[in-house]
PDB file of C-alpha atoms and ligand atoms in Angstrom:
ATOM      1  CA  UNK A   1      92.775  56.001  72.524  1.00 92.00           C
ATOM      2  CA  UNK A   2      91.343  58.582  70.228  1.00 95.00           C
ATOM      3  CA  UNK A   3      93.392  61.816  70.051  1.00 97.00           C
ATOM      4  CA  UNK A   4      92.515  64.962  68.177  1.00 98.00           C
ATOM      5  CA  UNK A   5      94.315  68.193  67.549  1.00 98.00           C
ATOM      6  CA  UNK A   6      92.212  71.404  67.191  1.00 98.00           C
ATOM      7  CA  UNK A   7      94.337  73.552  65.043  1.00 98.00           C
ATOM      8  CA  UNK A   8      93.955  77.271  63.903  1.00 98.00           C
ATOM      9  CA  UNK A   9      95.027  80.794  64.404  1.00 98.00           C
ATOM     10  CA  UNK A  10      94.290  82.846  67.570  1.00 97.00           C
ATOM     11  CA  UNK A  11      90.440  83.612  67.634  1.00 96.00           C
ATOM     12  CA  UNK A  12      89.445  80.826  65.319  1.00 98.00           C
ATOM     13  CA  UNK A  13      87.170  79.330  67.879  1.00 97.00           C
ATOM     14  CA  UNK A  14      89.240  76.456  69.337  1.00 98.00           C
ATOM     15  CA  UNK A  15      88.286  77.111  72.856  1.00 96.00           C
ATOM     16  CA  UNK A  16      84.568  77.350  71.984  1.00 97.00           C
ATOM     17  CA  UNK A  17      84.527  74.240  69.881  1.00 98.00           C
ATOM     18  CA  UNK A  18      86.719  72.255  72.468  1.00 98.00           C
ATOM     19  CA  UNK A  19      84.151  72.562  75.143  1.00 97.00           C
ATOM     20  CA  UNK A  20      81.516  70.937  72.882  1.00 98.00           C
ATOM     21  CA  UNK A  21      83.829  68.327  71.492  1.00 98.00           C
ATOM     22  CA  UNK A  22      85.140  67.107  74.880  1.00 97.00           C
ATOM     23  CA  UNK A  23      81.482  66.779  76.035  1.00 97.00           C
ATOM     24  CA  UNK A  24      80.320  64.833  72.973  1.00 97.00           C
ATOM     25  CA  UNK A  25      83.421  62.551  72.730  1.00 97.00           C
ATOM     26  CA  UNK A  26      84.463  62.130  76.375  1.00 97.00           C
ATOM     27  CA  UNK A  27      88.064  62.962  75.697  1.00 98.00           C
ATOM     28  CA  UNK A  28      90.288  65.151  78.021  1.00 98.00           C
ATOM     29  CA  UNK A  29      90.711  68.819  77.069  1.00 98.00           C
ATOM     30  CA  UNK A  30      94.346  69.815  77.033  1.00 98.00           C
ATOM     31  CA  UNK A  31      94.572  73.501  76.274  1.00 98.00           C
ATOM     32  CA  UNK A  32      98.138  74.813  76.792  1.00 98.00           C
ATOM     33  CA  UNK A  33      96.723  78.307  76.907  1.00 97.00           C
ATOM     34  CA  UNK A  34      94.473  77.584  79.723  1.00 97.00           C
ATOM     35  CA  UNK A  35      97.166  75.592  81.549  1.00 98.00           C
ATOM     36  CA  UNK A  36      99.558  78.567  81.156  1.00 98.00           C
ATOM     37  CA  UNK A  37      96.908  81.000  82.363  1.00 97.00           C
ATOM     38  CA  UNK A  38      96.253  78.836  85.436  1.00 97.00           C
ATOM     39  CA  UNK A  39      99.935  78.891  86.171  1.00 97.00           C
ATOM     40  CA  UNK A  40      99.977  82.681  85.897  1.00 97.00           C
ATOM     41  CA  UNK A  41      96.901  82.991  88.212  1.00 97.00           C
ATOM     42  CA  UNK A  42      98.713  80.937  90.782  1.00 98.00           C
ATOM     43  CA  UNK A  43     101.852  83.033  90.392  1.00 98.00           C
ATOM     44  CA  UNK A  44     104.069  79.927  90.104  1.00 97.00           C
ATOM     45  CA  UNK A  45     107.528  80.405  88.626  1.00 97.00           C
ATOM     46  CA  UNK A  46     106.520  78.724  85.370  1.00 96.00           C
ATOM     47  CA  UNK A  47     103.584  81.206  85.261  1.00 97.00           C
ATOM     48  CA  UNK A  48     105.770  84.170  85.861  1.00 97.00           C
ATOM     49  CA  UNK A  49     108.112  83.108  83.118  1.00 97.00           C
ATOM     50  CA  UNK A  50     105.254  82.427  80.667  1.00 97.00           C
ATOM     51  CA  UNK A  51     103.505  85.745  81.389  1.00 97.00           C
ATOM     52  CA  UNK A  52     106.520  87.735  79.927  1.00 97.00           C
ATOM     53  CA  UNK A  53     106.234  85.942  76.648  1.00 98.00           C
ATOM     54  CA  UNK A  54     102.410  85.940  76.435  1.00 98.00           C
ATOM     55  CA  UNK A  55     102.100  89.657  77.096  1.00 96.00           C
ATOM     56  CA  UNK A  56     104.309  90.287  74.149  1.00 97.00           C
ATOM     57  CA  UNK A  57     102.491  87.922  71.792  1.00 97.00           C
ATOM     58  CA  UNK A  58     105.419  85.584  71.645  1.00 98.00           C
ATOM     59  CA  UNK A  59     105.417  81.854  72.201  1.00 98.00           C
ATOM     60  CA  UNK A  60     106.419  80.295  75.576  1.00 98.00           C
ATOM     61  CA  UNK A  61     109.607  78.246  75.015  1.00 98.00           C
ATOM     62  CA  UNK A  62     108.978  74.704  73.700  1.00 98.00           C
ATOM     63  CA  UNK A  63     110.689  73.021  76.687  1.00 97.00           C
ATOM     64  CA  UNK A  64     108.345  74.712  79.169  1.00 97.00           C
ATOM     65  CA  UNK A  65     105.248  73.888  77.157  1.00 98.00           C
ATOM     66  CA  UNK A  66     106.285  70.184  76.454  1.00 98.00           C
ATOM     67  CA  UNK A  67     107.112  69.664  80.249  1.00 97.00           C
ATOM     68  CA  UNK A  68     103.707  70.907  81.074  1.00 97.00           C
ATOM     69  CA  UNK A  69     102.059  68.586  78.592  1.00 97.00           C
ATOM     70  CA  UNK A  70     104.061  65.648  79.908  1.00 97.00           C
ATOM     71  CA  UNK A  71     102.915  66.366  83.565  1.00 96.00           C
ATOM     72  CA  UNK A  72      99.281  66.711  82.324  1.00 97.00           C
ATOM     73  CA  UNK A  73      99.474  63.229  80.765  1.00 96.00           C
ATOM     74  CA  UNK A  74     100.689  61.853  84.152  1.00 95.00           C
ATOM     75  CA  UNK A  75      97.598  63.280  85.798  1.00 97.00           C
ATOM     76  CA  UNK A  76      95.297  61.648  83.175  1.00 97.00           C
ATOM     77  CA  UNK A  77      96.562  58.079  82.858  1.00 94.00           C
ATOM     78  CA  UNK A  78      93.099  56.747  82.271  1.00 94.00           C
ATOM     79  CA  UNK A  79      91.976  59.184  79.624  1.00 96.00           C
ATOM     80  CA  UNK A  80      90.230  57.492  76.640  1.00 95.00           C
ATOM     81  CA  UNK A  81      91.851  60.188  74.555  1.00 97.00           C
ATOM     82  CA  UNK A  82      92.873  63.834  74.442  1.00 98.00           C
ATOM     83  CA  UNK A  83      91.706  66.981  72.513  1.00 98.00           C
ATOM     84  CA  UNK A  84      94.795  69.106  72.052  1.00 98.00           C
ATOM     85  CA  UNK A  85      93.905  72.926  71.795  1.00 98.00           C
ATOM     86  CA  UNK A  86      96.636  75.380  71.037  1.00 97.00           C
ATOM     87  CA  UNK A  87      99.269  72.678  71.023  1.00 98.00           C
ATOM     88  CA  UNK A  88     101.463  71.784  69.158  1.00 98.00           C
ATOM     89  CA  UNK A  89     102.348  75.365  68.020  1.00 98.00           C
ATOM     90  CA  UNK A  90     105.785  74.625  66.679  1.00 98.00           C
ATOM     91  CA  UNK A  91     107.297  71.691  64.649  1.00 98.00           C
ATOM     92  CA  UNK A  92     109.472  70.841  67.707  1.00 98.00           C
ATOM     93  CA  UNK A  93     106.367  70.588  69.826  1.00 98.00           C
ATOM     94  CA  UNK A  94     104.662  68.364  67.176  1.00 98.00           C
ATOM     95  CA  UNK A  95     107.566  66.069  67.067  1.00 98.00           C
ATOM     96  CA  UNK A  96     107.722  65.882  70.995  1.00 98.00           C
ATOM     97  CA  UNK A  97     104.022  65.084  71.045  1.00 98.00           C
ATOM     98  CA  UNK A  98     104.446  62.252  68.483  1.00 98.00           C
ATOM     99  CA  UNK A  99     107.165  60.771  70.784  1.00 98.00           C
ATOM    100  CA  UNK A 100     105.128  61.117  73.937  1.00 97.00           C
ATOM    101  CA  UNK A 101     102.085  59.555  72.207  1.00 97.00           C
ATOM    102  CA  UNK A 102     104.203  56.618  70.967  1.00 97.00           C
ATOM    103  CA  UNK A 103     105.359  55.965  74.533  1.00 95.00           C
ATOM    104  CA  UNK A 104     101.695  55.561  75.245  1.00 93.00           C
ATOM    105  CA  UNK A 105     101.293  53.264  72.311  1.00 95.00           C
ATOM    106  CA  UNK A 106      98.978  55.707  70.663  1.00 96.00           C
ATOM    107  CA  UNK A 107      98.965  58.443  68.040  1.00 97.00           C
ATOM    108  CA  UNK A 108      97.102  61.448  66.692  1.00 98.00           C
ATOM    109  CA  UNK A 109      94.001  60.359  64.766  1.00 97.00           C
ATOM    110  CA  UNK A 110      93.080  63.730  63.147  1.00 97.00           C
ATOM    111  CA  UNK A 111      94.092  67.384  62.972  1.00 98.00           C
ATOM    112  CA  UNK A 112      90.997  69.635  62.552  1.00 98.00           C
ATOM    113  CA  UNK A 113      92.128  73.010  61.260  1.00 98.00           C
ATOM    114  CA  UNK A 114      89.697  75.874  61.631  1.00 98.00           C
ATOM    115  CA  UNK A 115      90.097  78.390  58.847  1.00 98.00           C
ATOM    116  CA  UNK A 116      89.033  82.058  59.377  1.00 98.00           C
ATOM    117  CA  UNK A 117      90.191  85.194  57.552  1.00 96.00           C
ATOM    118  CA  UNK A 118      92.457  87.599  59.462  1.00 94.00           C
ATOM    119  CA  UNK A 119      90.113  90.674  59.680  1.00 94.00           C
ATOM    120  CA  UNK A 120      87.333  88.510  61.201  1.00 96.00           C
ATOM    121  CA  UNK A 121      89.963  87.112  63.728  1.00 97.00           C
ATOM    122  CA  UNK A 122      90.998  90.533  64.759  1.00 95.00           C
ATOM    123  CA  UNK A 123      87.415  91.583  65.286  1.00 95.00           C
ATOM    124  CA  UNK A 124      86.672  88.378  67.397  1.00 96.00           C
ATOM    125  CA  UNK A 125      89.832  88.842  69.595  1.00 96.00           C
ATOM    126  CA  UNK A 126      89.270  92.563  70.322  1.00 96.00           C
ATOM    127  CA  UNK A 127      85.664  91.619  71.160  1.00 96.00           C
ATOM    128  CA  UNK A 128      86.771  88.939  73.501  1.00 95.00           C
ATOM    129  CA  UNK A 129      89.454  91.268  75.014  1.00 95.00           C
ATOM    130  CA  UNK A 130      86.518  93.488  76.244  1.00 95.00           C
ATOM    131  CA  UNK A 131      85.284  90.791  78.559  1.00 94.00           C
ATOM    132  CA  UNK A 132      87.904  88.081  79.058  1.00 91.00           C
ATOM    133  CA  UNK A 133      90.309  90.079  81.041  1.00 88.00           C
ATOM    134  CA  UNK A 134      93.111  88.674  78.750  1.00 90.00           C
ATOM    135  CA  UNK A 135      95.773  91.270  78.351  1.00 89.00           C
ATOM    136  CA  UNK A 136      96.982  89.832  75.106  1.00 94.00           C
ATOM    137  CA  UNK A 137      93.380  90.363  73.586  1.00 96.00           C
ATOM    138  CA  UNK A 138      93.184  94.173  74.289  1.00 94.00           C
ATOM    139  CA  UNK A 139      96.074  95.458  72.262  1.00 94.00           C
ATOM    140  CA  UNK A 140      95.831  95.232  68.505  1.00 94.00           C
ATOM    141  CA  UNK A 141      99.626  95.317  68.015  1.00 95.00           C
ATOM    142  CA  UNK A 142      99.968  92.226  70.360  1.00 96.00           C
ATOM    143  CA  UNK A 143      97.193  90.519  68.360  1.00 96.00           C
ATOM    144  CA  UNK A 144      99.026  91.300  64.957  1.00 96.00           C
ATOM    145  CA  UNK A 145     102.219  89.982  66.584  1.00 96.00           C
ATOM    146  CA  UNK A 146     100.477  86.678  67.488  1.00 97.00           C
ATOM    147  CA  UNK A 147      99.457  86.329  63.772  1.00 97.00           C
ATOM    148  CA  UNK A 148     102.914  86.806  62.515  1.00 97.00           C
ATOM    149  CA  UNK A 149     104.168  84.196  65.051  1.00 98.00           C
ATOM    150  CA  UNK A 150     101.422  81.901  63.819  1.00 98.00           C
ATOM    151  CA  UNK A 151     102.465  82.341  60.282  1.00 97.00           C
ATOM    152  CA  UNK A 152     106.071  81.763  60.887  1.00 98.00           C
ATOM    153  CA  UNK A 153     106.187  79.146  63.682  1.00 98.00           C
ATOM    154  CA  UNK A 154     102.831  77.480  63.752  1.00 98.00           C
ATOM    155  CA  UNK A 155     101.697  77.113  60.141  1.00 97.00           C
ATOM    156  CA  UNK A 156     104.576  74.687  59.487  1.00 98.00           C
ATOM    157  CA  UNK A 157     102.904  72.335  61.919  1.00 98.00           C
ATOM    158  CA  UNK A 158     100.135  71.900  59.283  1.00 98.00           C
ATOM    159  CA  UNK A 159     102.625  70.522  56.873  1.00 98.00           C
ATOM    160  CA  UNK A 160     103.911  68.051  59.435  1.00 98.00           C
ATOM    161  CA  UNK A 161     100.454  66.533  59.647  1.00 98.00           C
ATOM    162  CA  UNK A 162      99.580  66.992  56.021  1.00 98.00           C
ATOM    163  CA  UNK A 163     102.537  64.715  55.258  1.00 97.00           C
ATOM    164  CA  UNK A 164     101.142  62.155  57.732  1.00 96.00           C
ATOM    165  CA  UNK A 165      97.741  62.502  55.842  1.00 96.00           C
ATOM    166  CA  UNK A 166      96.047  63.577  59.089  1.00 97.00           C
ATOM    167  CA  UNK A 167      95.244  67.181  58.233  1.00 98.00           C
ATOM    168  CA  UNK A 168      91.610  68.244  57.678  1.00 98.00           C
ATOM    169  CA  UNK A 169      90.739  71.925  56.936  1.00 98.00           C
ATOM    170  CA  UNK A 170      87.378  73.030  58.384  1.00 98.00           C
ATOM    171  CA  UNK A 171      85.596  76.263  57.385  1.00 98.00           C
ATOM    172  CA  UNK A 172      85.644  78.253  60.670  1.00 98.00           C
ATOM    173  CA  UNK A 173      83.130  80.950  59.767  1.00 97.00           C
ATOM    174  CA  UNK A 174      79.314  80.854  60.238  1.00 96.00           C
ATOM    175  CA  UNK A 175      77.349  79.863  63.406  1.00 97.00           C
ATOM    176  CA  UNK A 176      79.006  78.022  66.121  1.00 98.00           C
ATOM    177  CA  UNK A 177      76.530  75.108  65.616  1.00 98.00           C
ATOM    178  CA  UNK A 178      77.338  74.989  61.961  1.00 98.00           C
ATOM    179  CA  UNK A 179      81.023  74.798  62.635  1.00 98.00           C
ATOM    180  CA  UNK A 180      80.588  72.135  65.274  1.00 98.00           C
ATOM    181  CA  UNK A 181      78.492  70.016  62.846  1.00 98.00           C
ATOM    182  CA  UNK A 182      81.399  70.250  60.327  1.00 98.00           C
ATOM    183  CA  UNK A 183      83.961  69.174  62.958  1.00 98.00           C
ATOM    184  CA  UNK A 184      81.746  66.222  64.064  1.00 98.00           C
ATOM    185  CA  UNK A 185      81.252  65.055  60.410  1.00 98.00           C
ATOM    186  CA  UNK A 186      85.004  64.796  60.000  1.00 97.00           C
ATOM    187  CA  UNK A 187      85.413  63.039  63.330  1.00 97.00           C
ATOM    188  CA  UNK A 188      82.735  60.535  62.593  1.00 96.00           C
ATOM    189  CA  UNK A 189      84.334  59.618  59.308  1.00 95.00           C
ATOM    190  CA  UNK A 190      87.547  59.103  61.075  1.00 93.00           C
ATOM    191  CA  UNK A 191      85.994  57.000  63.827  1.00 92.00           C
ATOM    192  CA  UNK A 192      84.462  54.801  61.195  1.00 93.00           C
ATOM    193  CA  UNK A 193      87.736  54.395  59.461  1.00 91.00           C
ATOM    194  CA  UNK A 194      89.446  53.400  62.629  1.00 89.00           C
ATOM    195  CA  UNK A 195      86.824  50.905  63.548  1.00 88.00           C
ATOM    196  CA  UNK A 196      87.263  49.264  60.066  1.00 83.00           C
ATOM    197  CA  UNK A 197      83.855  50.066  58.642  1.00 68.00           C
TER     198      UNK A 197
HETATM  199  P1  ADP B 201      94.960  82.095  71.265  1.00 82.22           P
HETATM  200  O1  ADP B 201      95.130  80.872  70.411  1.00 82.22           O
HETATM  201  O2  ADP B 201      93.609  82.591  71.306  1.00 82.22           O
HETATM  202  O3  ADP B 201      96.093  83.022  70.981  1.00 82.22           O
HETATM  203  P2  ADP B 201      95.837  80.503  73.647  1.00 82.22           P
HETATM  204  O4  ADP B 201      94.992  80.570  74.868  1.00 82.22           O
HETATM  205  O5  ADP B 201      95.934  79.163  72.973  1.00 82.22           O
HETATM  206  O6  ADP B 201      95.236  81.559  72.752  1.00 82.22           O
HETATM  207  O7  ADP B 201      97.293  81.001  74.002  1.00 82.22           O
HETATM  208  C1  ADP B 201      97.534  82.268  74.585  1.00 82.22           C
HETATM  209  C2  ADP B 201      99.052  82.445  74.485  1.00 82.22           C
HETATM  210  O8  ADP B 201      99.794  81.440  75.286  1.00 82.22           O
HETATM  211  C3  ADP B 201      99.866  82.420  73.188  1.00 82.22           C
HETATM  212  O9  ADP B 201      99.861  83.559  72.583  1.00 82.22           O
HETATM  213  C4  ADP B 201     101.199  81.943  73.592  1.00 82.22           C
HETATM  214  O10 ADP B 201     102.004  83.021  74.074  1.00 82.22           O
HETATM  215  C5  ADP B 201     101.031  81.079  74.886  1.00 82.22           C
HETATM  216  N1  ADP B 201     100.821  79.587  74.420  1.00 82.22           N
HETATM  217  C6  ADP B 201      99.713  78.750  74.382  1.00 82.22           C
HETATM  218  N2  ADP B 201     100.079  77.515  73.969  1.00 82.22           N
HETATM  219  C7  ADP B 201     101.390  77.563  73.611  1.00 82.22           C
HETATM  220  C8  ADP B 201     102.217  76.550  73.025  1.00 82.22           C
HETATM  221  N3  ADP B 201     101.765  75.346  72.760  1.00 82.22           N
HETATM  222  N4  ADP B 201     103.505  76.893  72.841  1.00 82.22           N
HETATM  223  C9  ADP B 201     103.924  78.133  73.187  1.00 82.22           C
HETATM  224  N5  ADP B 201     103.158  79.085  73.673  1.00 82.22           N
HETATM  225  C10 ADP B 201     101.964  78.866  73.933  1.00 82.22           C
END
């Protein structure tokens, strides 16, 4: 299997780039944000619980998210790999993911981390909020809260993968095409390495 993590703050372009990456590499897209929004739309108990956290800009509890990822694996037993988007967002989630992948006799190949400055991120999110219908994108104070949660709880995940020598920073500003090319270059290098060339 070939498993990638697309990492980066809210608004860094993970969703946009994920769509292209799954198409090019034939891996299964696993976006915990999308899965949570689907639960909310269907008004499931999990969705109702998640909504109260998301609307405040907080993270959904680890056990809820990890359980959801575990069920998603069961639905995609034949996947040739996964692209994780918006997950893991805490060190506990990263460790749980390591264990789940180990059970499947696989591991993360690369973490691709999109880097974008904060003022650009706020602009992108407020812009997205005008059309996306996402309540967490319309209120600047909720957006700022998500950044502080990112700094405190999610940035330590980078260190987890840096230690494992899997962490690759990618400049996330410029055109969508240019960023996609940078991501693909890094992935190609990793694929070559794994095939022993
Ligand atoms: P963005 O990265 O643009 O903020 P996402 O769609 O990835 O958007 O996530 C939206 C919200 O869903 C997050 O602010 C958080 O509340 C919740 N969420 C998504 N993924 C996770 C996760 N792995 N752990 C905890 N909460 C999550």
